[in-house]
Amino acid sequence: MGHDFIETMDMKVKEGRSFSRQFPADSAAIVFNETAIKMMGIKNPIGKIIRYGSTQYTIIGILKDFHFQSFRETVRPMFFRLNGNRSNLEFVVRIASGTEKETLTMLADAYAKFNPGYVFEYSFLDTDFQAQYAAEQRVASLSKYFAGLAILISCLGLFGLAMYTAERRRKEISIRKVLGQSVSQVTIMLSGEFAKLVLIAIGIAIPIAYLLAGNWLSGFAYRIPLKIWYFIGAGCIALFVALLTIGSQAIGAANKNPVDGLKEE
């Protein structure tokens, strides 16, 4: 790496300093992250001499831990040292927001000048990191579509079942109204029966969803804690949608003239 790599990547120096052109001896210096120092168990590491292969290096700085892999992994030990070999012509550039097009054009021209005959290739770091979660993004996108489709099918099923139940029990509803039950009482009776079934389904789904979500999150080293109210909230929303679907049929059945229902054989 070059002198300005740490500053370009906006890494934070916790102790000591980063590489500087003001110190020619930095060619024999090394910088570690916090995890590496903890793993080696070095006390007061700044200025200590370590051996890497057949070469000795002086520790000049400690960087705060940062992620350079997927969040499925914990922060691993890492070190940096100056590399005097510049033959590969690979550079890390930090671009100011809004100047991407102009900067890339300038870099392409400079690359063609100093490395003619080779194609200028580049990638953005945020895109590289995002690619690590491509599978999760696909699952999230597909889940939204399948969840929407499942809700639609469920609502259509409930709507049809409520319509069938209201028609099958039309005479019973008429008798109840003749005996003095109000429209709201009949509506609550019909909706309540379906609500019980929905609550049973929610009771079965919550523990299964909790276990599946916990198993998926366990694959990440850093994750949010699962709260049971996440699932209870989703269940309440599902119950609300179900009652809206059923309610229209229940209200319609309760508002029908009981005389018409009693006339039917």
PDB file of C-alpha atoms in Angstrom:
ATOM      1  CA  MET A   1       0.000   0.000   0.000  1.00  0.00           C
ATOM      2  CA  GLY A   2       1.019   3.638  -0.458  1.00  0.00           C
ATOM      3  CA  HIS A   3       1.451   6.457   2.019  1.00  0.00           C
ATOM      4  CA  ASP A   4      -2.062   7.876   1.705  1.00  0.00           C
ATOM      5  CA  PHE A   5      -4.037   4.635   1.681  1.00  0.00           C
ATOM      6  CA  ILE A   6      -5.201   4.869   5.310  1.00  0.00           C
ATOM      7  CA  GLU A   7      -6.361   8.465   4.895  1.00  0.00           C
ATOM      8  CA  THR A   8      -8.030   7.720   1.543  1.00  0.00           C
ATOM      9  CA  MET A   9     -10.040   4.896   3.072  1.00  0.00           C
ATOM     10  CA  ASP A  10     -10.928   7.115   6.053  1.00  0.00           C
ATOM     11  CA  MET A  11      -9.567   4.619   8.571  1.00  0.00           C
ATOM     12  CA  LYS A  12      -9.315   5.957  12.096  1.00  0.00           C
ATOM     13  CA  VAL A  13      -5.971   5.856  13.909  1.00  0.00           C
ATOM     14  CA  LYS A  14      -6.562   4.891  17.530  1.00  0.00           C
ATOM     15  CA  GLU A  15      -2.958   5.098  18.682  1.00  0.00           C
ATOM     16  CA  GLY A  16       0.305   6.219  17.112  1.00  0.00           C
ATOM     17  CA  ARG A  17       0.250   7.426  13.504  1.00  0.00           C
ATOM     18  CA  SER A  18      -0.111   6.276   9.912  1.00  0.00           C
ATOM     19  CA  PHE A  19       2.607   6.224   7.267  1.00  0.00           C
ATOM     20  CA  SER A  20       4.159   9.560   6.331  1.00  0.00           C
ATOM     21  CA  ARG A  21       6.554  10.739   3.674  1.00  0.00           C
ATOM     22  CA  GLN A  22       8.302  12.734   6.380  1.00  0.00           C
ATOM     23  CA  PHE A  23       9.654   9.477   7.824  1.00  0.00           C
ATOM     24  CA  PRO A  24      11.809   7.591   5.285  1.00  0.00           C
ATOM     25  CA  ALA A  25      12.218   4.779   7.820  1.00  0.00           C
ATOM     26  CA  ASP A  26       8.513   3.923   7.428  1.00  0.00           C
ATOM     27  CA  SER A  27       9.553   1.399   4.787  1.00  0.00           C
ATOM     28  CA  ALA A  28      10.356  -0.787   7.807  1.00  0.00           C
ATOM     29  CA  ALA A  29       7.204   0.206   9.729  1.00  0.00           C
ATOM     30  CA  ILE A  30       3.914  -1.613  10.189  1.00  0.00           C
ATOM     31  CA  VAL A  31       0.393  -0.668  11.289  1.00  0.00           C
ATOM     32  CA  PHE A  32      -2.038  -3.128  12.906  1.00  0.00           C
ATOM     33  CA  ASN A  33      -5.736  -3.037  13.673  1.00  0.00           C
ATOM     34  CA  GLU A  34      -7.045  -3.435  17.236  1.00  0.00           C
ATOM     35  CA  THR A  35      -7.969  -7.099  16.801  1.00  0.00           C
ATOM     36  CA  ALA A  36      -4.443  -8.028  15.711  1.00  0.00           C
ATOM     37  CA  ILE A  37      -2.903  -6.339  18.758  1.00  0.00           C
ATOM     38  CA  LYS A  38      -5.371  -8.063  21.095  1.00  0.00           C
ATOM     39  CA  MET A  39      -4.658 -11.433  19.482  1.00  0.00           C
ATOM     40  CA  MET A  40      -0.892 -10.974  19.849  1.00  0.00           C
ATOM     41  CA  GLY A  41      -1.306  -9.735  23.421  1.00  0.00           C
ATOM     42  CA  ILE A  42       1.187  -6.886  23.024  1.00  0.00           C
ATOM     43  CA  LYS A  43       1.184  -4.248  25.764  1.00  0.00           C
ATOM     44  CA  ASN A  44       2.092  -0.667  24.751  1.00  0.00           C
ATOM     45  CA  PRO A  45       2.621  -1.749  21.124  1.00  0.00           C
ATOM     46  CA  ILE A  46       3.835   1.566  19.640  1.00  0.00           C
ATOM     47  CA  GLY A  47       7.567   1.297  18.981  1.00  0.00           C
ATOM     48  CA  LYS A  48       7.721  -2.474  19.504  1.00  0.00           C
ATOM     49  CA  ILE A  49       9.718  -4.571  17.014  1.00  0.00           C
ATOM     50  CA  ILE A  50       8.102  -7.597  15.381  1.00  0.00           C
ATOM     51  CA  ARG A  51       9.360 -10.062  12.802  1.00  0.00           C
ATOM     52  CA  TYR A  52       7.433 -10.850   9.653  1.00  0.00           C
ATOM     53  CA  GLY A  53       9.206 -13.570   7.718  1.00  0.00           C
ATOM     54  CA  SER A  54      12.870 -12.629   7.712  1.00  0.00           C
ATOM     55  CA  THR A  55      12.214  -8.887   8.070  1.00  0.00           C
ATOM     56  CA  GLN A  56      11.821  -6.816  11.216  1.00  0.00           C
ATOM     57  CA  TYR A  57       9.201  -4.089  11.417  1.00  0.00           C
ATOM     58  CA  THR A  58       8.467  -1.353  13.930  1.00  0.00           C
ATOM     59  CA  ILE A  59       4.865  -0.842  15.013  1.00  0.00           C
ATOM     60  CA  ILE A  60       4.012   2.824  14.442  1.00  0.00           C
ATOM     61  CA  GLY A  61       0.214   2.850  14.673  1.00  0.00           C
ATOM     62  CA  ILE A  62      -2.958   1.054  15.707  1.00  0.00           C
ATOM     63  CA  LEU A  63      -6.133   1.430  13.649  1.00  0.00           C
ATOM     64  CA  LYS A  64      -9.644   1.168  15.010  1.00  0.00           C
ATOM     65  CA  ASP A  65     -11.314  -2.049  13.908  1.00  0.00           C
ATOM     66  CA  PHE A  66     -13.224  -1.840  10.644  1.00  0.00           C
ATOM     67  CA  HIS A  67     -14.968  -4.386   8.448  1.00  0.00           C
ATOM     68  CA  PHE A  68     -13.251  -5.482   5.276  1.00  0.00           C
ATOM     69  CA  GLN A  69     -15.331  -8.648   4.798  1.00  0.00           C
ATOM     70  CA  SER A  70     -18.995  -9.610   4.986  1.00  0.00           C
ATOM     71  CA  PHE A  71     -20.903  -9.071   8.225  1.00  0.00           C
ATOM     72  CA  ARG A  72     -21.124 -12.828   8.411  1.00  0.00           C
ATOM     73  CA  GLU A  73     -17.534 -12.670   9.650  1.00  0.00           C
ATOM     74  CA  THR A  74     -16.115 -11.073  12.770  1.00  0.00           C
ATOM     75  CA  VAL A  75     -13.394  -8.447  12.415  1.00  0.00           C
ATOM     76  CA  ARG A  76     -10.169 -10.290  11.693  1.00  0.00           C
ATOM     77  CA  PRO A  77      -6.578  -9.266  12.475  1.00  0.00           C
ATOM     78  CA  MET A  78      -5.005  -7.124   9.799  1.00  0.00           C
ATOM     79  CA  PHE A  79      -1.802  -5.185   9.196  1.00  0.00           C
ATOM     80  CA  PHE A  80      -0.494  -2.654   6.680  1.00  0.00           C
ATOM     81  CA  ARG A  81       3.008  -1.986   5.441  1.00  0.00           C
ATOM     82  CA  LEU A  82       4.399   0.160   2.669  1.00  0.00           C
ATOM     83  CA  ASN A  83       4.855  -1.498  -0.689  1.00  0.00           C
ATOM     84  CA  GLY A  84       7.571  -0.009  -2.845  1.00  0.00           C
ATOM     85  CA  ASN A  85       6.563  -2.055  -5.895  1.00  0.00           C
ATOM     86  CA  ARG A  86       4.383   0.201  -8.060  1.00  0.00           C
ATOM     87  CA  SER A  87       4.558  -1.926 -11.213  1.00  0.00           C
ATOM     88  CA  ASN A  88       0.978  -3.188 -10.996  1.00  0.00           C
ATOM     89  CA  LEU A  89      -0.518   0.295 -11.455  1.00  0.00           C
ATOM     90  CA  GLU A  90      -3.459  -0.398  -9.145  1.00  0.00           C
ATOM     91  CA  PHE A  91      -4.749   2.632  -7.284  1.00  0.00           C
ATOM     92  CA  VAL A  92      -7.412   3.437  -4.722  1.00  0.00           C
ATOM     93  CA  VAL A  93      -9.019   6.827  -5.315  1.00  0.00           C
ATOM     94  CA  ARG A  94     -11.544   8.647  -3.171  1.00  0.00           C
ATOM     95  CA  ILE A  95     -13.924  10.632  -5.363  1.00  0.00           C
ATOM     96  CA  ALA A  96     -15.885  13.651  -4.174  1.00  0.00           C
ATOM     97  CA  SER A  97     -19.638  13.188  -4.506  1.00  0.00           C
ATOM     98  CA  GLY A  98     -21.002  14.583  -7.765  1.00  0.00           C
ATOM     99  CA  THR A  99     -17.664  14.475  -9.611  1.00  0.00           C
ATOM    100  CA  GLU A 100     -17.605  10.793 -10.511  1.00  0.00           C
ATOM    101  CA  LYS A 101     -17.849  11.210 -14.288  1.00  0.00           C
ATOM    102  CA  GLU A 102     -15.178  13.910 -14.546  1.00  0.00           C
ATOM    103  CA  THR A 103     -12.796  12.090 -12.199  1.00  0.00           C
ATOM    104  CA  LEU A 104     -13.129   8.782 -14.037  1.00  0.00           C
ATOM    105  CA  THR A 105     -12.420  10.506 -17.349  1.00  0.00           C
ATOM    106  CA  MET A 106      -9.299  12.103 -15.883  1.00  0.00           C
ATOM    107  CA  LEU A 107      -8.133   8.783 -14.413  1.00  0.00           C
ATOM    108  CA  ALA A 108      -8.708   6.989 -17.726  1.00  0.00           C
ATOM    109  CA  ASP A 109      -6.609   9.572 -19.548  1.00  0.00           C
ATOM    110  CA  ALA A 110      -3.808   9.293 -16.988  1.00  0.00           C
ATOM    111  CA  TYR A 111      -3.921   5.494 -17.130  1.00  0.00           C
ATOM    112  CA  ALA A 112      -3.701   5.509 -20.930  1.00  0.00           C
ATOM    113  CA  LYS A 113      -0.710   7.833 -20.742  1.00  0.00           C
ATOM    114  CA  PHE A 114       1.313   5.808 -18.234  1.00  0.00           C
ATOM    115  CA  ASN A 115       0.107   2.328 -19.170  1.00  0.00           C
ATOM    116  CA  PRO A 116      -0.678   2.376 -22.920  1.00  0.00           C
ATOM    117  CA  GLY A 117      -2.126  -0.700 -24.516  1.00  0.00           C
ATOM    118  CA  TYR A 118      -4.049  -1.850 -21.450  1.00  0.00           C
ATOM    119  CA  VAL A 119      -7.747  -1.413 -20.729  1.00  0.00           C
ATOM    120  CA  PHE A 120      -8.662   0.918 -17.870  1.00  0.00           C
ATOM    121  CA  GLU A 121     -10.775  -1.108 -15.466  1.00  0.00           C
ATOM    122  CA  TYR A 122     -12.329   0.190 -12.268  1.00  0.00           C
ATOM    123  CA  SER A 123     -14.881  -0.690  -9.619  1.00  0.00           C
ATOM    124  CA  PHE A 124     -16.558   1.163  -6.776  1.00  0.00           C
ATOM    125  CA  LEU A 125     -15.936  -0.098  -3.265  1.00  0.00           C
ATOM    126  CA  ASP A 126     -19.566   0.255  -2.199  1.00  0.00           C
ATOM    127  CA  THR A 127     -20.576  -1.903  -5.182  1.00  0.00           C
ATOM    128  CA  ASP A 128     -18.022  -4.551  -4.202  1.00  0.00           C
ATOM    129  CA  PHE A 129     -19.356  -4.646  -0.659  1.00  0.00           C
ATOM    130  CA  GLN A 130     -22.945  -4.713  -1.881  1.00  0.00           C
ATOM    131  CA  ALA A 131     -22.159  -7.740  -4.022  1.00  0.00           C
ATOM    132  CA  GLN A 132     -21.385  -9.686  -0.832  1.00  0.00           C
ATOM    133  CA  TYR A 133     -25.060  -9.455   0.069  1.00  0.00           C
ATOM    134  CA  ALA A 134     -26.486 -10.221  -3.372  1.00  0.00           C
ATOM    135  CA  ALA A 135     -28.125 -13.438  -2.132  1.00  0.00           C
ATOM    136  CA  GLU A 136     -29.808 -11.645   0.777  1.00  0.00           C
ATOM    137  CA  GLN A 137     -31.026  -8.891  -1.542  1.00  0.00           C
ATOM    138  CA  ARG A 138     -32.512 -11.430  -3.945  1.00  0.00           C
ATOM    139  CA  VAL A 139     -34.264 -13.207  -1.072  1.00  0.00           C
ATOM    140  CA  ALA A 140     -35.600  -9.892   0.260  1.00  0.00           C
ATOM    141  CA  SER A 141     -36.891  -8.887  -3.175  1.00  0.00           C
ATOM    142  CA  LEU A 142     -38.521 -12.262  -3.833  1.00  0.00           C
ATOM    143  CA  SER A 143     -39.987 -12.322  -0.319  1.00  0.00           C
ATOM    144  CA  LYS A 144     -41.835  -9.064  -0.942  1.00  0.00           C
ATOM    145  CA  TYR A 145     -43.447 -10.407  -4.104  1.00  0.00           C
ATOM    146  CA  PHE A 146     -44.308 -13.800  -2.642  1.00  0.00           C
ATOM    147  CA  ALA A 147     -45.635 -12.209   0.559  1.00  0.00           C
ATOM    148  CA  GLY A 148     -47.862  -9.902  -1.468  1.00  0.00           C
ATOM    149  CA  LEU A 149     -49.092 -12.824  -3.551  1.00  0.00           C
ATOM    150  CA  ALA A 150     -49.746 -14.920  -0.426  1.00  0.00           C
ATOM    151  CA  ILE A 151     -51.705 -12.068   1.184  1.00  0.00           C
ATOM    152  CA  LEU A 152     -53.783 -11.605  -1.979  1.00  0.00           C
ATOM    153  CA  ILE A 153     -54.574 -15.320  -2.241  1.00  0.00           C
ATOM    154  CA  SER A 154     -55.395 -15.507   1.480  1.00  0.00           C
ATOM    155  CA  CYS A 155     -57.714 -12.501   1.268  1.00  0.00           C
ATOM    156  CA  LEU A 156     -59.485 -13.958  -1.761  1.00  0.00           C
ATOM    157  CA  GLY A 157     -59.878 -17.260   0.070  1.00  0.00           C
ATOM    158  CA  LEU A 158     -61.265 -15.562   3.181  1.00  0.00           C
ATOM    159  CA  PHE A 159     -63.584 -13.434   1.080  1.00  0.00           C
ATOM    160  CA  GLY A 160     -64.967 -16.479  -0.708  1.00  0.00           C
ATOM    161  CA  LEU A 161     -65.302 -18.462   2.526  1.00  0.00           C
ATOM    162  CA  ALA A 162     -67.062 -15.571   4.254  1.00  0.00           C
ATOM    163  CA  MET A 163     -69.454 -15.225   1.281  1.00  0.00           C
ATOM    164  CA  TYR A 164     -70.213 -18.959   1.345  1.00  0.00           C
ATOM    165  CA  THR A 165     -70.715 -18.987   5.132  1.00  0.00           C
ATOM    166  CA  ALA A 166     -72.995 -15.958   5.065  1.00  0.00           C
ATOM    167  CA  GLU A 167     -75.142 -17.513   2.333  1.00  0.00           C
ATOM    168  CA  ARG A 168     -75.258 -20.922   4.049  1.00  0.00           C
ATOM    169  CA  ARG A 169     -76.287 -19.377   7.359  1.00  0.00           C
ATOM    170  CA  ARG A 170     -78.685 -16.839   5.884  1.00  0.00           C
ATOM    171  CA  LYS A 171     -81.751 -18.361   7.561  1.00  0.00           C
ATOM    172  CA  GLU A 172     -79.968 -18.554  10.926  1.00  0.00           C
ATOM    173  CA  ILE A 173     -78.975 -14.893  10.630  1.00  0.00           C
ATOM    174  CA  SER A 174     -82.566 -13.965   9.787  1.00  0.00           C
ATOM    175  CA  ILE A 175     -83.877 -15.812  12.843  1.00  0.00           C
ATOM    176  CA  ARG A 176     -81.331 -14.102  15.076  1.00  0.00           C
ATOM    177  CA  LYS A 177     -82.397 -10.693  13.758  1.00  0.00           C
ATOM    178  CA  VAL A 178     -86.080 -11.524  14.262  1.00  0.00           C
ATOM    179  CA  LEU A 179     -85.285 -12.522  17.853  1.00  0.00           C
ATOM    180  CA  GLY A 180     -83.743  -9.131  18.472  1.00  0.00           C
ATOM    181  CA  GLN A 181     -80.068  -9.279  17.586  1.00  0.00           C
ATOM    182  CA  SER A 182     -78.721  -6.069  16.070  1.00  0.00           C
ATOM    183  CA  VAL A 183     -76.689  -5.715  12.889  1.00  0.00           C
ATOM    184  CA  SER A 184     -73.521  -5.107  14.919  1.00  0.00           C
ATOM    185  CA  GLN A 185     -74.098  -8.248  17.017  1.00  0.00           C
ATOM    186  CA  VAL A 186     -74.565 -10.403  13.927  1.00  0.00           C
ATOM    187  CA  THR A 187     -71.494  -8.853  12.305  1.00  0.00           C
ATOM    188  CA  ILE A 188     -69.368  -9.502  15.397  1.00  0.00           C
ATOM    189  CA  MET A 189     -70.639 -13.099  15.583  1.00  0.00           C
ATOM    190  CA  LEU A 190     -69.711 -13.861  11.978  1.00  0.00           C
ATOM    191  CA  SER A 191     -66.381 -12.026  12.101  1.00  0.00           C
ATOM    192  CA  GLY A 192     -65.470 -13.558  15.464  1.00  0.00           C
ATOM    193  CA  GLU A 193     -65.679 -17.099  14.128  1.00  0.00           C
ATOM    194  CA  PHE A 194     -63.191 -16.309  11.371  1.00  0.00           C
ATOM    195  CA  ALA A 195     -61.026 -14.288  13.759  1.00  0.00           C
ATOM    196  CA  LYS A 196     -60.589 -17.377  15.937  1.00  0.00           C
ATOM    197  CA  LEU A 197     -59.248 -19.345  12.960  1.00  0.00           C
ATOM    198  CA  VAL A 198     -56.891 -16.496  12.025  1.00  0.00           C
ATOM    199  CA  LEU A 199     -55.625 -16.296  15.619  1.00  0.00           C
ATOM    200  CA  ILE A 200     -54.941 -20.037  15.631  1.00  0.00           C
ATOM    201  CA  ALA A 201     -52.982 -19.676  12.380  1.00  0.00           C
ATOM    202  CA  ILE A 202     -51.008 -16.749  13.841  1.00  0.00           C
ATOM    203  CA  GLY A 203     -50.262 -18.779  16.973  1.00  0.00           C
ATOM    204  CA  ILE A 204     -48.814 -21.555  14.825  1.00  0.00           C
ATOM    205  CA  ALA A 205     -46.906 -19.214  12.513  1.00  0.00           C
ATOM    206  CA  ILE A 206     -45.182 -17.030  15.136  1.00  0.00           C
ATOM    207  CA  PRO A 207     -42.934 -19.706  16.730  1.00  0.00           C
ATOM    208  CA  ILE A 208     -42.063 -21.145  13.307  1.00  0.00           C
ATOM    209  CA  ALA A 209     -41.182 -17.691  11.933  1.00  0.00           C
ATOM    210  CA  TYR A 210     -39.193 -16.900  15.081  1.00  0.00           C
ATOM    211  CA  LEU A 211     -37.106 -20.066  14.739  1.00  0.00           C
ATOM    212  CA  LEU A 212     -36.516 -19.586  11.003  1.00  0.00           C
ATOM    213  CA  ALA A 213     -35.517 -15.925  11.418  1.00  0.00           C
ATOM    214  CA  GLY A 214     -33.224 -16.775  14.335  1.00  0.00           C
ATOM    215  CA  ASN A 215     -31.566 -19.526  12.320  1.00  0.00           C
ATOM    216  CA  TRP A 216     -30.974 -17.131   9.389  1.00  0.00           C
ATOM    217  CA  LEU A 217     -29.575 -14.381  11.600  1.00  0.00           C
ATOM    218  CA  SER A 218     -27.231 -16.823  13.315  1.00  0.00           C
ATOM    219  CA  GLY A 219     -25.199 -16.858  10.092  1.00  0.00           C
ATOM    220  CA  PHE A 220     -24.098 -13.265  10.761  1.00  0.00           C
ATOM    221  CA  ALA A 221     -21.443 -12.339  13.292  1.00  0.00           C
ATOM    222  CA  TYR A 222     -23.202  -9.018  13.913  1.00  0.00           C
ATOM    223  CA  ARG A 223     -26.989  -9.059  14.042  1.00  0.00           C
ATOM    224  CA  ILE A 224     -29.962  -7.440  15.699  1.00  0.00           C
ATOM    225  CA  PRO A 225     -31.638  -9.262  18.601  1.00  0.00           C
ATOM    226  CA  LEU A 226     -34.978 -10.796  17.712  1.00  0.00           C
ATOM    227  CA  LYS A 227     -37.905  -9.334  19.641  1.00  0.00           C
ATOM    228  CA  ILE A 228     -41.125 -11.297  19.956  1.00  0.00           C
ATOM    229  CA  TRP A 229     -43.176  -8.147  19.392  1.00  0.00           C
ATOM    230  CA  TYR A 230     -41.882  -8.020  15.785  1.00  0.00           C
ATOM    231  CA  PHE A 231     -43.896 -11.145  15.112  1.00  0.00           C
ATOM    232  CA  ILE A 232     -46.843 -10.168  17.301  1.00  0.00           C
ATOM    233  CA  GLY A 233     -47.060  -6.881  15.387  1.00  0.00           C
ATOM    234  CA  ALA A 234     -47.061  -8.740  12.066  1.00  0.00           C
ATOM    235  CA  GLY A 235     -49.778 -11.034  13.428  1.00  0.00           C
ATOM    236  CA  CYS A 236     -51.908  -8.059  14.451  1.00  0.00           C
ATOM    237  CA  ILE A 237     -51.581  -6.588  10.961  1.00  0.00           C
ATOM    238  CA  ALA A 238     -52.585  -9.942   9.450  1.00  0.00           C
ATOM    239  CA  LEU A 239     -55.609 -10.103  11.762  1.00  0.00           C
ATOM    240  CA  PHE A 240     -56.604  -6.552  10.821  1.00  0.00           C
ATOM    241  CA  VAL A 241     -56.402  -7.335   7.087  1.00  0.00           C
ATOM    242  CA  ALA A 242     -58.412 -10.517   7.606  1.00  0.00           C
ATOM    243  CA  LEU A 243     -61.134  -8.667   9.525  1.00  0.00           C
ATOM    244  CA  LEU A 244     -61.343  -6.029   6.803  1.00  0.00           C
ATOM    245  CA  THR A 245     -61.771  -8.777   4.216  1.00  0.00           C
ATOM    246  CA  ILE A 246     -64.386 -10.650   6.220  1.00  0.00           C
ATOM    247  CA  GLY A 247     -66.142  -7.565   7.557  1.00  0.00           C
ATOM    248  CA  SER A 248     -67.622  -6.485   4.244  1.00  0.00           C
ATOM    249  CA  GLN A 249     -69.376  -9.822   3.808  1.00  0.00           C
ATOM    250  CA  ALA A 250     -70.417 -10.003   7.454  1.00  0.00           C
ATOM    251  CA  ILE A 251     -71.957  -6.516   7.364  1.00  0.00           C
ATOM    252  CA  GLY A 252     -73.680  -7.265   4.074  1.00  0.00           C
ATOM    253  CA  ALA A 253     -75.186 -10.483   5.442  1.00  0.00           C
ATOM    254  CA  ALA A 254     -76.294  -8.769   8.662  1.00  0.00           C
ATOM    255  CA  ASN A 255     -78.032  -5.950   6.777  1.00  0.00           C
ATOM    256  CA  LYS A 256     -80.167  -8.200   4.600  1.00  0.00           C
ATOM    257  CA  ASN A 257     -83.908  -8.269   5.210  1.00  0.00           C
ATOM    258  CA  PRO A 258     -84.647 -11.238   7.532  1.00  0.00           C
ATOM    259  CA  VAL A 259     -88.022 -11.774   5.829  1.00  0.00           C
ATOM    260  CA  ASP A 260     -86.254 -12.711   2.590  1.00  0.00           C
ATOM    261  CA  GLY A 261     -84.101 -15.209   4.401  1.00  0.00           C
ATOM    262  CA  LEU A 262     -87.034 -16.850   6.192  1.00  0.00           C
ATOM    263  CA  LYS A 263     -89.009 -17.217   2.961  1.00  0.00           C
ATOM    264  CA  GLU A 264     -86.292 -19.355   1.407  1.00  0.00           C
ATOM    265  CA  GLU A 265     -86.597 -23.135   1.749  1.00  0.00           C
TER     266      GLU A 265
END
